[in-house]
mmCIF file with all atom_site columns, C-alpha atoms in Angstrom:
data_model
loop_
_atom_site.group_PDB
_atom_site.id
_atom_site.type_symbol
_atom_site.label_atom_id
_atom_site.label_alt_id
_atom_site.label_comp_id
_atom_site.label_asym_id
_atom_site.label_entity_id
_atom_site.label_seq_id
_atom_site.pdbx_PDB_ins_code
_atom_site.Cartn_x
_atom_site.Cartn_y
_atom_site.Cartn_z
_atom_site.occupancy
_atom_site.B_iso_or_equiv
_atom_site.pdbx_formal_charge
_atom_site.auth_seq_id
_atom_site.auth_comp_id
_atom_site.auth_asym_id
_atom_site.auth_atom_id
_atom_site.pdbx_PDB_model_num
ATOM 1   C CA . UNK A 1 1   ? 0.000   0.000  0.000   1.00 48.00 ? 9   UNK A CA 1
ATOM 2   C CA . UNK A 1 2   ? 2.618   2.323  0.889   1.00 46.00 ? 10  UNK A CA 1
ATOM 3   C CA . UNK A 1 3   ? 4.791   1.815  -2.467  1.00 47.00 ? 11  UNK A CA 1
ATOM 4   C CA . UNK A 1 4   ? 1.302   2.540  -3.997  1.00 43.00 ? 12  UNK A CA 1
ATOM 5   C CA . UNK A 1 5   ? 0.600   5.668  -2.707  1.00 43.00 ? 13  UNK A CA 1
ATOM 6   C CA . UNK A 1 6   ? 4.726   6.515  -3.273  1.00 39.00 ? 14  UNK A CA 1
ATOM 7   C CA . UNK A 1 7   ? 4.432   5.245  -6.551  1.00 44.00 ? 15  UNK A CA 1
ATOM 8   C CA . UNK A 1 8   ? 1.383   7.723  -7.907  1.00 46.00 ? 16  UNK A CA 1
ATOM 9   C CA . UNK A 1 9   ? 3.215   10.571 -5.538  1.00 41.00 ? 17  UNK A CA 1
ATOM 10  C CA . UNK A 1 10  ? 6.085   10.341 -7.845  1.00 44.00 ? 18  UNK A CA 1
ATOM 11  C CA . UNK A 1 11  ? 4.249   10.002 -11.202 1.00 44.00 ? 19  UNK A CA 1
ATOM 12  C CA . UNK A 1 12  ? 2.139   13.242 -9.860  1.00 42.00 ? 20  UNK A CA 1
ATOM 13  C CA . UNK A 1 13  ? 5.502   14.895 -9.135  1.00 43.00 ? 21  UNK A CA 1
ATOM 14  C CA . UNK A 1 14  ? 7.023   14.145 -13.054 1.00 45.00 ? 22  UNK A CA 1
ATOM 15  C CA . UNK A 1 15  ? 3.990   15.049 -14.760 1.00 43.00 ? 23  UNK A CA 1
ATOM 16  C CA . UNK A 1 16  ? 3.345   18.473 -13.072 1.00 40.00 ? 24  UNK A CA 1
ATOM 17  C CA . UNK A 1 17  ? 6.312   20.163 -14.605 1.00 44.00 ? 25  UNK A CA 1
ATOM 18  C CA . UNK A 1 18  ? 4.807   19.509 -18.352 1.00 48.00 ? 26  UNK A CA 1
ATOM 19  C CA . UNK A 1 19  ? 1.252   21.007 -17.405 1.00 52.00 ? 27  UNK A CA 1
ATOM 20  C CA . UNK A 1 20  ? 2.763   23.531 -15.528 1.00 55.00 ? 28  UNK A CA 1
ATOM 21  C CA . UNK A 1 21  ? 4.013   24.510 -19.594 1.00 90.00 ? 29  UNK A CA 1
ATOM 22  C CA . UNK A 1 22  ? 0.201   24.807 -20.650 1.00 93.00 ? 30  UNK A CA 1
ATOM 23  C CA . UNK A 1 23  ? -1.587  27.904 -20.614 1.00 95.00 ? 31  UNK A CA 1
ATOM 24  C CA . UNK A 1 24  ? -4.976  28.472 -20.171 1.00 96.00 ? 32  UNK A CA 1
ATOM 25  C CA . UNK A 1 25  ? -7.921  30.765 -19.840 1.00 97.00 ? 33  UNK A CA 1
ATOM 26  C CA . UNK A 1 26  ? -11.532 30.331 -19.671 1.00 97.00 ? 34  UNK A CA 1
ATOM 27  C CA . UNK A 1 27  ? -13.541 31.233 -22.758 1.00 97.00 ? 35  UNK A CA 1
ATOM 28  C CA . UNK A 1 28  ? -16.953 32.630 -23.401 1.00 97.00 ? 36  UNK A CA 1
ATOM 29  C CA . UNK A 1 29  ? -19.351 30.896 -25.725 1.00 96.00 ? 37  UNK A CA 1
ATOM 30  C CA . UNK A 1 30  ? -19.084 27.209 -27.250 1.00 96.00 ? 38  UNK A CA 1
ATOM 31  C CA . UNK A 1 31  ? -16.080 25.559 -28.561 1.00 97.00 ? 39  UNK A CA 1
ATOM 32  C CA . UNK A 1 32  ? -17.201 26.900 -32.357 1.00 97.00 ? 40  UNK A CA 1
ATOM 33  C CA . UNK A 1 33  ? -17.852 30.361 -31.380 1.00 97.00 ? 41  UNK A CA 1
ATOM 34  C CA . UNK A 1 34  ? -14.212 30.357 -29.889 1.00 98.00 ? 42  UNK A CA 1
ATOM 35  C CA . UNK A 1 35  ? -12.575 28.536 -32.822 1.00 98.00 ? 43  UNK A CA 1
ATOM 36  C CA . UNK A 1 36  ? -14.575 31.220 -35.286 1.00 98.00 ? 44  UNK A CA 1
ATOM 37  C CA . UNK A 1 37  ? -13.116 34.079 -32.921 1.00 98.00 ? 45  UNK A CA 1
ATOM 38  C CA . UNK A 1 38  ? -9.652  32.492 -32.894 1.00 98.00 ? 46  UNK A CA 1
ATOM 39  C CA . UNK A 1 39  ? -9.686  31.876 -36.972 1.00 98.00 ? 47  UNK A CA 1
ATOM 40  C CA . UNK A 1 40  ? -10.412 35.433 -37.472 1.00 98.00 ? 48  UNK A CA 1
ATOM 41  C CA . UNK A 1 41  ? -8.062  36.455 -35.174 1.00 98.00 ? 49  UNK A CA 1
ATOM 42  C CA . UNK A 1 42  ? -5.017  34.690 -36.790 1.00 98.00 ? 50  UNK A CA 1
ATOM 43  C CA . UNK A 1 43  ? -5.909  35.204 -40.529 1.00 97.00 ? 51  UNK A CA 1
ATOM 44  C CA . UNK A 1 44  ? -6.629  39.371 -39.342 1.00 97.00 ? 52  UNK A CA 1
ATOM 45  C CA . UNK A 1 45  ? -2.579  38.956 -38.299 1.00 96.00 ? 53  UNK A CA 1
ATOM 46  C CA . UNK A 1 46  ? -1.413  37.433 -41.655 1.00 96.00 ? 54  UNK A CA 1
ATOM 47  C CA . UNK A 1 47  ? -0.828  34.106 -40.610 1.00 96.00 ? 55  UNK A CA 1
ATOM 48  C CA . UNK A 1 48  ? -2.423  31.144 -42.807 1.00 97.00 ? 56  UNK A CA 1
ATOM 49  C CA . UNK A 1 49  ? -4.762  28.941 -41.263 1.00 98.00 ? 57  UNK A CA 1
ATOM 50  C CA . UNK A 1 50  ? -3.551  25.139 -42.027 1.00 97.00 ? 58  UNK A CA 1
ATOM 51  C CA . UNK A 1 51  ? -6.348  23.116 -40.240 1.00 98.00 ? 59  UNK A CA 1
ATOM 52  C CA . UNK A 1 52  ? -9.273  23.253 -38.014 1.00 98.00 ? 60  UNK A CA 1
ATOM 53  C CA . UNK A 1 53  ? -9.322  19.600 -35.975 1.00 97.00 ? 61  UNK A CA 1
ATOM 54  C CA . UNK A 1 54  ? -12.502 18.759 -34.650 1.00 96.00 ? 62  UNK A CA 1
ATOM 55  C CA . UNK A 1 55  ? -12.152 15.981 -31.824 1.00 96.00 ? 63  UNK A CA 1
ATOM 56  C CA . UNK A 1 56  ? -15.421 16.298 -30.930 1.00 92.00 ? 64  UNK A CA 1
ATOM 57  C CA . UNK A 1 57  ? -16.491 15.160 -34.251 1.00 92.00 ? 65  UNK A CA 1
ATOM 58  C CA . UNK A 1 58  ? -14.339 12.839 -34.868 1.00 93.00 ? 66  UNK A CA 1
ATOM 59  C CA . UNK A 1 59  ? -14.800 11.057 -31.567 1.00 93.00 ? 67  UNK A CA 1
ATOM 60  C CA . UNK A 1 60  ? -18.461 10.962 -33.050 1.00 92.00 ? 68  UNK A CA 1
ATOM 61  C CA . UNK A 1 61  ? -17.842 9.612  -36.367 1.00 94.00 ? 69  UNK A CA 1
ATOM 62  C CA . UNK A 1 62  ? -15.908 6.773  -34.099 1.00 95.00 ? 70  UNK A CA 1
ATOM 63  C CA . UNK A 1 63  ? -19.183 5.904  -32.670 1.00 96.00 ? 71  UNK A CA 1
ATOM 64  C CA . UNK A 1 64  ? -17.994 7.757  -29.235 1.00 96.00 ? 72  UNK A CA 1
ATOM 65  C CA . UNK A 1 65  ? -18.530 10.484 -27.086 1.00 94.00 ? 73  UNK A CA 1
ATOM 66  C CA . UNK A 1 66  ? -16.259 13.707 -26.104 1.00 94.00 ? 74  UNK A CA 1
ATOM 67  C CA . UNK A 1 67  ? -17.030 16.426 -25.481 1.00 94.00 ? 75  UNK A CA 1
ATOM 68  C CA . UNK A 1 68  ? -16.858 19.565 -27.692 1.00 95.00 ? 76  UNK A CA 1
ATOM 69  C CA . UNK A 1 69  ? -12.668 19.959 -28.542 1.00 97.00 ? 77  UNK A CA 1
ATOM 70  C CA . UNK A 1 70  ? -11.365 21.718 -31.531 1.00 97.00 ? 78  UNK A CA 1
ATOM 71  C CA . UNK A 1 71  ? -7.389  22.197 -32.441 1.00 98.00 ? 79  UNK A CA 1
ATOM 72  C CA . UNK A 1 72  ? -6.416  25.460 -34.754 1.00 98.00 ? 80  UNK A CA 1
ATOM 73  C CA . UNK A 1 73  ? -3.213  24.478 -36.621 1.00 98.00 ? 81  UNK A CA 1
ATOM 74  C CA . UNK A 1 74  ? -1.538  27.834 -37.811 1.00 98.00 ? 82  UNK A CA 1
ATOM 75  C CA . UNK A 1 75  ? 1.503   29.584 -38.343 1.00 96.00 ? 83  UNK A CA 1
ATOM 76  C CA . UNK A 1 76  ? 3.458   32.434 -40.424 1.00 95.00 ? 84  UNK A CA 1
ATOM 77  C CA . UNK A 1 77  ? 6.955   31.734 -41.868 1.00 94.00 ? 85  UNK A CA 1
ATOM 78  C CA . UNK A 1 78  ? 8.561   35.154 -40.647 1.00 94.00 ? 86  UNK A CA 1
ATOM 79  C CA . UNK A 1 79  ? 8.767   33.425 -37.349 1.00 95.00 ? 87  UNK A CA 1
ATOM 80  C CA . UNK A 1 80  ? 8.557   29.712 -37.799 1.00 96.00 ? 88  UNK A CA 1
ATOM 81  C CA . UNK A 1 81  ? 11.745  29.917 -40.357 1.00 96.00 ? 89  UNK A CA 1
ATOM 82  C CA . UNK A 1 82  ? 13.524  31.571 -38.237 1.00 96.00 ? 90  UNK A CA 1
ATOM 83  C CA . UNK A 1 83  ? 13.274  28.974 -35.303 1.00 96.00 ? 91  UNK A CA 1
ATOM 84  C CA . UNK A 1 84  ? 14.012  25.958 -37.835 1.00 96.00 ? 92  UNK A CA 1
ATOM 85  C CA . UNK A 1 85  ? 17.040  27.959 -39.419 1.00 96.00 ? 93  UNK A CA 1
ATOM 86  C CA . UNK A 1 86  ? 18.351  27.226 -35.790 1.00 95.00 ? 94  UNK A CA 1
ATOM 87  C CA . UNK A 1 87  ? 17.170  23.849 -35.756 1.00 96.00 ? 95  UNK A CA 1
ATOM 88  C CA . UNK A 1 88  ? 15.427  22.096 -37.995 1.00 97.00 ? 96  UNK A CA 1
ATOM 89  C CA . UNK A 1 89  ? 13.926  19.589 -35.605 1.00 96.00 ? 97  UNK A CA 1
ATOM 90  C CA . UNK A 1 90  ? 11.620  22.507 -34.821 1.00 95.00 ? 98  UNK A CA 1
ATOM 91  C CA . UNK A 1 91  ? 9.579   21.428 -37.877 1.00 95.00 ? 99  UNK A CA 1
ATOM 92  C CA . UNK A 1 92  ? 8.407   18.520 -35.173 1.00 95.00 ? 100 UNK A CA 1
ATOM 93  C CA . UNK A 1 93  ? 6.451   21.462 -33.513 1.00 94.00 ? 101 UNK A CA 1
ATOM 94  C CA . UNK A 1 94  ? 5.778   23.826 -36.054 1.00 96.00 ? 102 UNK A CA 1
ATOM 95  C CA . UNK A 1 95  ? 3.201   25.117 -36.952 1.00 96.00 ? 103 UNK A CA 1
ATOM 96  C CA . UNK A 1 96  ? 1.686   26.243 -33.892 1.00 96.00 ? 104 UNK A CA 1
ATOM 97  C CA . UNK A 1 97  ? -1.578  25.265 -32.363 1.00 97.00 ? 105 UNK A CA 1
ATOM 98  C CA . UNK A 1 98  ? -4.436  26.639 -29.816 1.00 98.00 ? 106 UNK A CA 1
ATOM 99  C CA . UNK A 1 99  ? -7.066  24.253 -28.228 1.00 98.00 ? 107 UNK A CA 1
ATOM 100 C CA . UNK A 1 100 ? -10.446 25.237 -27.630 1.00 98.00 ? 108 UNK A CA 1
ATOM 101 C CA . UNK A 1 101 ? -12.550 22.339 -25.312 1.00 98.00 ? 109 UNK A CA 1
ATOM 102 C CA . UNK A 1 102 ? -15.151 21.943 -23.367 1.00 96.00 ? 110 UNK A CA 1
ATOM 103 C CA . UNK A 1 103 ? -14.490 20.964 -19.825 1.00 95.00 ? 111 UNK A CA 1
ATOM 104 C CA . UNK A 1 104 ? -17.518 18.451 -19.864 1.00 90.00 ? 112 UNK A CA 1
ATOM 105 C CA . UNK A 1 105 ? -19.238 21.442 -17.725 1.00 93.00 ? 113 UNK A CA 1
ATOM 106 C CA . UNK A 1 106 ? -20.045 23.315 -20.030 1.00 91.00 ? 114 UNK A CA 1
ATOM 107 C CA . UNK A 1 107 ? -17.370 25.855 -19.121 1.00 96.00 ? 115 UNK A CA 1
ATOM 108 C CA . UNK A 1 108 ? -15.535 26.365 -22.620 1.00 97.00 ? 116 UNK A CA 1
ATOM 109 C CA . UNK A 1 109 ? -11.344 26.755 -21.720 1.00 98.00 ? 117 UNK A CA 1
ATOM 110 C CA . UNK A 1 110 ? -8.352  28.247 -24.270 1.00 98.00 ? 118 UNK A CA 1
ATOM 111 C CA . UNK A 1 111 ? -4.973  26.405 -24.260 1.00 98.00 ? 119 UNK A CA 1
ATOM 112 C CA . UNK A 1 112 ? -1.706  26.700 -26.059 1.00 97.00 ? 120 UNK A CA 1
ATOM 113 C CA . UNK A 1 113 ? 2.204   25.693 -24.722 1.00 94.00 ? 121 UNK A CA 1
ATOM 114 C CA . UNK A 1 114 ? 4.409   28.412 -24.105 1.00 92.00 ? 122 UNK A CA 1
ATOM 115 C CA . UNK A 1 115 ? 6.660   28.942 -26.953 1.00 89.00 ? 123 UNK A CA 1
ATOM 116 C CA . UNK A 1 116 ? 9.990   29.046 -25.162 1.00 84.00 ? 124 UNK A CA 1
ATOM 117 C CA . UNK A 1 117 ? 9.112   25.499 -23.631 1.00 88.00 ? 125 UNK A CA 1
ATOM 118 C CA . UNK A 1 118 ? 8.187   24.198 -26.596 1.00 87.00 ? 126 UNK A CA 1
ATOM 119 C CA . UNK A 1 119 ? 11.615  24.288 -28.093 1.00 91.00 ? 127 UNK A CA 1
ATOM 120 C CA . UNK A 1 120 ? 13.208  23.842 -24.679 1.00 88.00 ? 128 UNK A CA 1
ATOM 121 C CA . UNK A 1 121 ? 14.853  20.306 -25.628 1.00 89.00 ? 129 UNK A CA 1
ATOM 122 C CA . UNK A 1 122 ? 16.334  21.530 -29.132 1.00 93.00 ? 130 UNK A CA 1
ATOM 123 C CA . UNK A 1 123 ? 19.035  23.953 -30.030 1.00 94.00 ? 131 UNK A CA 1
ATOM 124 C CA . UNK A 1 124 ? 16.956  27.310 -30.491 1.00 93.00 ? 132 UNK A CA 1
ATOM 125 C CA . UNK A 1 125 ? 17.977  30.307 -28.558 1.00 91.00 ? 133 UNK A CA 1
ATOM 126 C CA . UNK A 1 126 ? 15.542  31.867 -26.104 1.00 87.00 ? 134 UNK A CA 1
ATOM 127 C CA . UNK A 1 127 ? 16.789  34.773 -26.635 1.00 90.00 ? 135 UNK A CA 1
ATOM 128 C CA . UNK A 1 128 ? 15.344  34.621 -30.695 1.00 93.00 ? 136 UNK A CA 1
ATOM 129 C CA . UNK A 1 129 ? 13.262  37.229 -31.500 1.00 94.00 ? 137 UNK A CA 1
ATOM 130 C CA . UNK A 1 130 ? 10.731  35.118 -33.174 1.00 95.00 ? 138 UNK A CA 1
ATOM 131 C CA . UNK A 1 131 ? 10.098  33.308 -29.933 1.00 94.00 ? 139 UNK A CA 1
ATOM 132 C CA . UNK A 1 132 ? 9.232   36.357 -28.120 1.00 94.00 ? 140 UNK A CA 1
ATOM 133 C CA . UNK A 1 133 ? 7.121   37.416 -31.296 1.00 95.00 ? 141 UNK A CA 1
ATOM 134 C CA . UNK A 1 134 ? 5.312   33.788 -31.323 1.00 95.00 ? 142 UNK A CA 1
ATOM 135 C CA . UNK A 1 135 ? 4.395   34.256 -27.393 1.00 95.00 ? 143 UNK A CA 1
ATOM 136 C CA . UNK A 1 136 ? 2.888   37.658 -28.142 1.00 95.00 ? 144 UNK A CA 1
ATOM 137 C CA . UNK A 1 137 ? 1.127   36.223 -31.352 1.00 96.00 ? 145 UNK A CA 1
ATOM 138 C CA . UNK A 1 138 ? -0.707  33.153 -28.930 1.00 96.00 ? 146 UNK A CA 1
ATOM 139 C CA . UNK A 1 139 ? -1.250  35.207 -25.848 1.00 96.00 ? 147 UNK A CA 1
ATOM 140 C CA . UNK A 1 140 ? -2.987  37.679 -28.302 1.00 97.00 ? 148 UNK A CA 1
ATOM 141 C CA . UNK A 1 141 ? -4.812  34.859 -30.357 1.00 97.00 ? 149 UNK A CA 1
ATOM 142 C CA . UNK A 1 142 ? -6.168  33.255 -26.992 1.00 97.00 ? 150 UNK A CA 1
ATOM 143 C CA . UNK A 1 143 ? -7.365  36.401 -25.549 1.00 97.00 ? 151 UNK A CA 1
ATOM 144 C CA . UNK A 1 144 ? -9.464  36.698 -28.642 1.00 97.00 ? 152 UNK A CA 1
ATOM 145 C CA . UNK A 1 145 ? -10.321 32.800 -28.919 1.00 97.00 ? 153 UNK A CA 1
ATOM 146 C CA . UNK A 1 146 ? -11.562 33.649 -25.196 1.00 96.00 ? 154 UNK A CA 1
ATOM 147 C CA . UNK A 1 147 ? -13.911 36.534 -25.867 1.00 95.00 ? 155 UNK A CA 1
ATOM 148 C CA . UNK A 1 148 ? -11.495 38.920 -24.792 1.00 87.00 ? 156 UNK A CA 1
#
């Protein structure tokens, strides 16, 4: 019982640190009225829309439930070339993405990783200015995804 307990302690303890990379805000409206908000939001800024992911519906076409979850895949090569110039291995996370789910409340959330984390692991300069301009550009998106 004990190693139990010590056991789920520790896997608590290693997974915090990756949530902890998350951010999040709550959102008004449904999941599509904050997808339609974020959308607009990133192709206002110039940046090209690649997909719109709906889990939800996809879940549902898999004869299963889940509830409302869609992923915005987007980016803008002024700043994602950049970041792979330094690294090409950053292609594994470009281009950038922002979640929009349901909670299974009702209560409609926003959720992206920070940037800098993102490329933690590779050989990409904090310091870059693209990375500062790509935390701007998703703090800015998500405020608007949000209702904001």
């Amino acid at each position: 019982m004990k190693r139990t307990i010590l056991a789920g302690l520790a896997a608590t303890a290693l997974a915090a640190p990756a949530m902890a990379d998350i951010e999040t805000m709550q959102a008004s409206g449904t999941v599509a009225e904050a997808m339609d908000r974020l959308e607009a939001a990133v192709t206002e800024a110039g940046a090209t829309v690649f997909a719109r992911v709906d889990h939800g519906g996809g879940a549902e076409k898999a004869g299963m439930t889940l509830a409302d979850s869609e992923l915005l895949i987007f980016g803008n090569p002024q700043l994602g070339t950049p970041v792979m110039q330094e690294d090409p291995l950053a292609g594994l996370y470009l281009p950038l993405k922002i979640l929009a789910y349901d909670d299974g409340s009702g209560q409609v959330h926003i959720a992206y990783e920070e940037v800098e984390e993102t490329f933690d692991d590779l050989n990409v300069d904090d310091d870059l200015e693209a990375i500062e301009k790509m935390e701007d550009a998703l703090e800015k998106f998500a405020k608007a995804a949000a209702g904001e």
